[in-house]
Short mmCIF file of C-alpha atoms in Angstrom, two decimals:
data_model
loop_
_atom_site.label_atom_id
_atom_site.label_comp_id
_atom_site.label_asym_id
_atom_site.label_seq_id
_atom_site.Cartn_x
_atom_site.Cartn_y
_atom_site.Cartn_z
CA LEU A 1 88.94 97.97 77.22
CA ILE A 2 91.47 98.34 80.03
CA LEU A 3 94.66 99.62 78.43
CA LYS A 4 94.79 103.02 76.76
CA PRO A 5 97.20 104.43 74.16
CA SER A 6 100.64 105.11 75.56
CA GLN A 7 101.43 108.58 76.83
CA LEU A 8 105.17 108.03 77.11
CA ASP A 9 107.43 110.81 75.96
CA PRO A 10 108.48 109.85 72.38
CA GLU A 11 112.16 110.13 73.28
CA LEU A 12 111.76 107.81 76.27
CA GLU A 13 109.85 105.30 74.15
CA ARG A 14 112.56 105.41 71.45
CA ARG A 15 115.28 104.88 74.07
CA MET A 16 113.41 101.92 75.57
CA ARG A 17 112.83 100.32 72.17
CA ASN A 18 116.52 100.65 71.33
CA HIS A 19 117.54 99.17 74.66
CA LEU A 20 115.12 96.22 74.39
CA GLN A 21 116.09 95.48 70.78
CA LYS A 22 119.07 93.32 71.83
CA ALA A 23 116.74 90.90 73.63
CA ILE A 24 114.44 90.83 70.61
CA ASP A 25 117.39 90.11 68.32
CA ASP A 26 118.51 87.27 70.61
CA HIS A 27 115.15 85.50 70.09
CA PRO A 28 114.29 85.78 66.38
CA ALA A 29 112.20 82.59 66.33
CA GLU A 30 109.80 84.06 68.90
CA ARG A 31 108.90 87.08 66.71
CA ILE A 32 108.91 89.39 69.74
CA THR A 33 107.31 92.80 69.38
CA VAL A 34 107.06 95.45 72.09
CA ILE A 35 103.94 97.51 72.71
CA PHE A 36 103.55 100.33 75.20
CA ARG A 37 100.15 101.15 76.74
CA LYS A 38 98.87 103.30 79.58
CA GLY A 39 97.92 100.85 82.32
CA GLY A 40 95.73 103.03 84.52
CA ARG A 41 94.38 100.85 87.35
CA ILE A 42 96.70 98.01 86.33
CA GLY A 43 99.68 100.14 87.32
CA PRO A 44 103.25 99.06 86.60
CA ASN A 45 103.01 95.79 84.70
CA ALA A 46 104.15 93.82 81.69
CA PHE A 47 102.76 90.71 80.09
CA ALA A 48 103.43 88.46 77.14
CA LEU A 49 100.86 87.26 74.64
CA PRO A 50 101.23 83.84 72.98
CA ASP A 51 102.05 85.43 69.61
CA GLY A 52 105.19 87.12 70.96
CA GLN A 53 103.75 90.55 71.73
CA ILE A 54 105.07 91.94 74.99
CA ILE A 55 103.09 94.78 76.48
CA PHE A 56 104.63 97.24 78.94
CA THR A 57 102.50 99.74 80.77
CA ASP A 58 103.72 103.33 80.84
CA GLU A 59 103.72 103.02 84.61
CA MET A 60 106.28 100.19 84.44
CA ILE A 61 108.59 102.28 82.28
CA ARG A 62 108.24 105.29 84.56
CA ILE A 63 109.11 103.49 87.81
CA ALA A 64 112.27 101.97 86.31
CA GLU A 65 115.38 103.66 87.64
CA HIS A 66 117.68 101.95 85.13
CA ASP A 67 117.05 100.78 81.56
CA ASP A 68 118.32 97.31 82.50
CA GLU A 69 115.43 96.99 84.95
CA VAL A 70 113.07 97.14 81.99
CA LEU A 71 115.32 94.75 80.07
CA SER A 72 115.19 92.29 82.97
CA VAL A 73 111.37 92.39 82.90
CA MET A 74 111.55 91.89 79.13
CA ALA A 75 113.72 88.79 79.67
CA HIS A 76 111.11 87.42 82.10
CA GLU A 77 108.31 88.00 79.58
CA ILE A 78 110.35 86.43 76.78
CA GLY A 79 110.64 83.42 79.09
CA HIS A 80 106.85 83.12 79.01
CA VAL A 81 106.89 83.21 75.21
CA VAL A 82 109.80 80.75 74.83
CA HIS A 83 108.16 78.25 77.21
CA ARG A 84 104.74 78.74 75.57
CA HIS A 85 103.07 79.56 78.88
CA GLY A 86 100.13 81.31 77.23
CA MET A 87 99.28 78.33 75.07
CA ARG A 88 99.96 75.84 77.86
CA ARG A 89 97.60 77.77 80.12
CA VAL A 90 94.81 77.56 77.53
CA VAL A 91 95.35 73.79 77.21
CA GLN A 92 95.49 73.27 80.97
CA ASP A 93 92.36 75.36 81.53
CA SER A 94 90.56 73.32 78.87
CA LEU A 95 91.68 70.02 80.42
CA LEU A 96 90.59 71.20 83.86
CA SER A 97 87.14 72.14 82.51
CA PHE A 98 86.88 68.76 80.81
CA ALA A 99 87.82 66.97 84.04
CA ILE A 100 85.13 68.87 85.98
CA LEU A 101 82.58 68.06 83.29
CA SER A 102 83.60 64.36 83.34
CA LEU A 103 83.38 64.08 87.12
CA THR A 104 80.11 65.91 87.60
CA GLY A 105 78.21 65.60 84.36
CA ASP A 106 77.89 69.37 84.14
CA ALA A 107 79.99 72.43 84.73
CA SER A 108 77.45 74.57 86.53
CA GLY A 109 75.42 74.85 89.69
CA VAL A 110 76.41 72.78 92.71
CA SER A 111 79.37 71.13 90.97
CA GLU A 112 80.94 74.54 90.39
CA LEU A 113 80.45 75.44 94.01
CA PHE A 114 82.27 72.32 95.27
CA LEU A 115 84.86 72.03 92.53
CA GLY A 116 85.50 75.71 91.93
CA LEU A 117 88.01 76.29 94.70
CA PRO A 118 90.25 73.29 93.86
CA ALA A 119 90.13 74.32 90.20
CA VAL A 120 91.15 77.88 91.05
CA LEU A 121 93.95 76.68 93.33
CA THR A 122 95.20 74.26 90.65
CA GLU A 123 95.22 77.04 88.07
CA LEU A 124 97.08 79.35 90.45
CA ALA A 125 99.66 76.62 91.07
CA TYR A 126 100.25 76.34 87.31
CA SER A 127 100.58 80.13 87.12
CA ARG A 128 103.15 80.22 89.91
CA ALA A 129 105.14 77.43 88.25
CA PHE A 130 105.14 79.38 84.99
CA GLU A 131 106.32 82.52 86.80
CA ARG A 132 109.18 80.63 88.43
CA GLU A 133 110.17 79.19 85.06
CA ALA A 134 110.11 82.66 83.46
CA ASP A 135 112.17 84.01 86.38
CA ARG A 136 114.81 81.29 85.82
CA PHE A 137 114.85 82.11 82.11
CA ALA A 138 115.39 85.81 82.91
CA LEU A 139 118.13 85.02 85.43
CA ASN A 140 120.00 82.85 82.92
CA TYR A 141 119.54 85.36 80.11
CA LEU A 142 120.80 88.30 82.18
CA LYS A 143 123.82 86.33 83.42
CA SER A 144 124.65 85.17 79.88
CA ARG A 145 124.72 88.82 78.73
CA SER A 146 126.64 90.06 81.80
CA ILE A 147 123.71 92.26 82.82
CA PRO A 148 123.56 92.71 86.61
CA VAL A 149 120.68 90.53 87.75
CA HIS A 150 119.88 92.70 90.76
CA HIS A 151 117.99 94.98 88.35
CA PHE A 152 115.12 92.49 88.29
CA ALA A 153 115.05 92.30 92.09
CA ASP A 154 115.14 96.10 92.30
CA ILE A 155 112.14 96.67 90.04
CA LEU A 156 110.15 93.81 91.64
CA THR A 157 110.72 95.38 95.06
CA ARG A 158 109.58 98.78 93.79
CA ILE A 159 106.43 97.28 92.21
CA SER A 160 105.68 95.39 95.43
CA LYS A 161 105.78 98.63 97.42
CA ILE A 162 103.31 100.22 94.99
CA ASP A 163 101.01 97.17 95.13
CA GLU A 164 101.10 96.81 98.92
CA PRO A 165 98.36 99.40 99.67
CA ARG A 166 96.08 97.73 97.11
CA LYS A 167 96.59 94.32 98.75
CA GLU A 168 95.84 95.80 102.16
CA GLN A 169 92.51 97.10 100.90
CA SER A 170 91.55 93.74 99.35
CA GLY A 171 92.44 91.74 102.45
CA LYS A 172 96.08 90.73 102.70
CA LYS A 173 95.17 87.56 104.61
CA TRP A 174 93.96 85.84 101.42
CA SER A 175 96.11 87.62 98.84
CA ASN A 176 99.03 85.16 99.10
CA TYR A 177 96.71 82.20 98.47
CA LEU A 178 94.99 83.78 95.49
CA THR A 179 97.94 85.28 93.66
CA THR A 180 99.22 84.08 90.31
CA HIS A 181 102.81 84.93 91.20
CA PRO A 182 105.11 83.49 93.85
CA PRO A 183 105.74 85.82 96.82
CA THR A 184 107.89 88.79 95.83
CA GLN A 185 110.39 88.07 98.61
CA GLU A 186 110.98 84.59 97.19
CA ARG A 187 111.51 85.97 93.69
CA VAL A 188 113.76 88.81 94.83
CA LYS A 189 115.91 86.44 96.88
CA ALA A 190 116.84 84.41 93.78
CA PHE A 191 118.04 87.53 91.99
CA ALA A 192 119.43 89.56 94.88
CA GLY A 193 121.63 86.63 95.86
CA GLU A 194 123.38 86.95 92.51
CA ARG A 195 124.77 90.44 93.16
#
């Protein structure tokens, strides 16, 4: 409903697939497949599904200034697959719902009003922990393959600059509290320090 068929130039897509293949080959047990889609409002993004599919938006590919920037994002997404973040998130969300139901006797009405915010903040904390774990996986993978790790910092910085106007419109004051990712500066620092 959100993503559309990719509009990447076929030669660019072929080049990207060839470049990402080494990371796929390094993780045969994960059955990684790469899919390209036009992101539209999502903008430059990538995400991993529990079954090993990694989706890159066309916008992510287009803002990359070096193929290793895309590879560094791929390593991060493979980290999500390797650590089973998608499945763990489903389990944690289910346990959280069960806890709310156990405490209140229902999962609607007033109980949602009072318990909703802590539940959201708990879920966001899990998400941030998963992102940090995927970042560490990417850092280790890139270093083990002698790929300059600053590429991840570079593309994160570029994405942040694109996302900044959107955050300003939605109210930057609350955006840091309600984000699923750690602050970009924190993430960039871990990679930029490895130059």
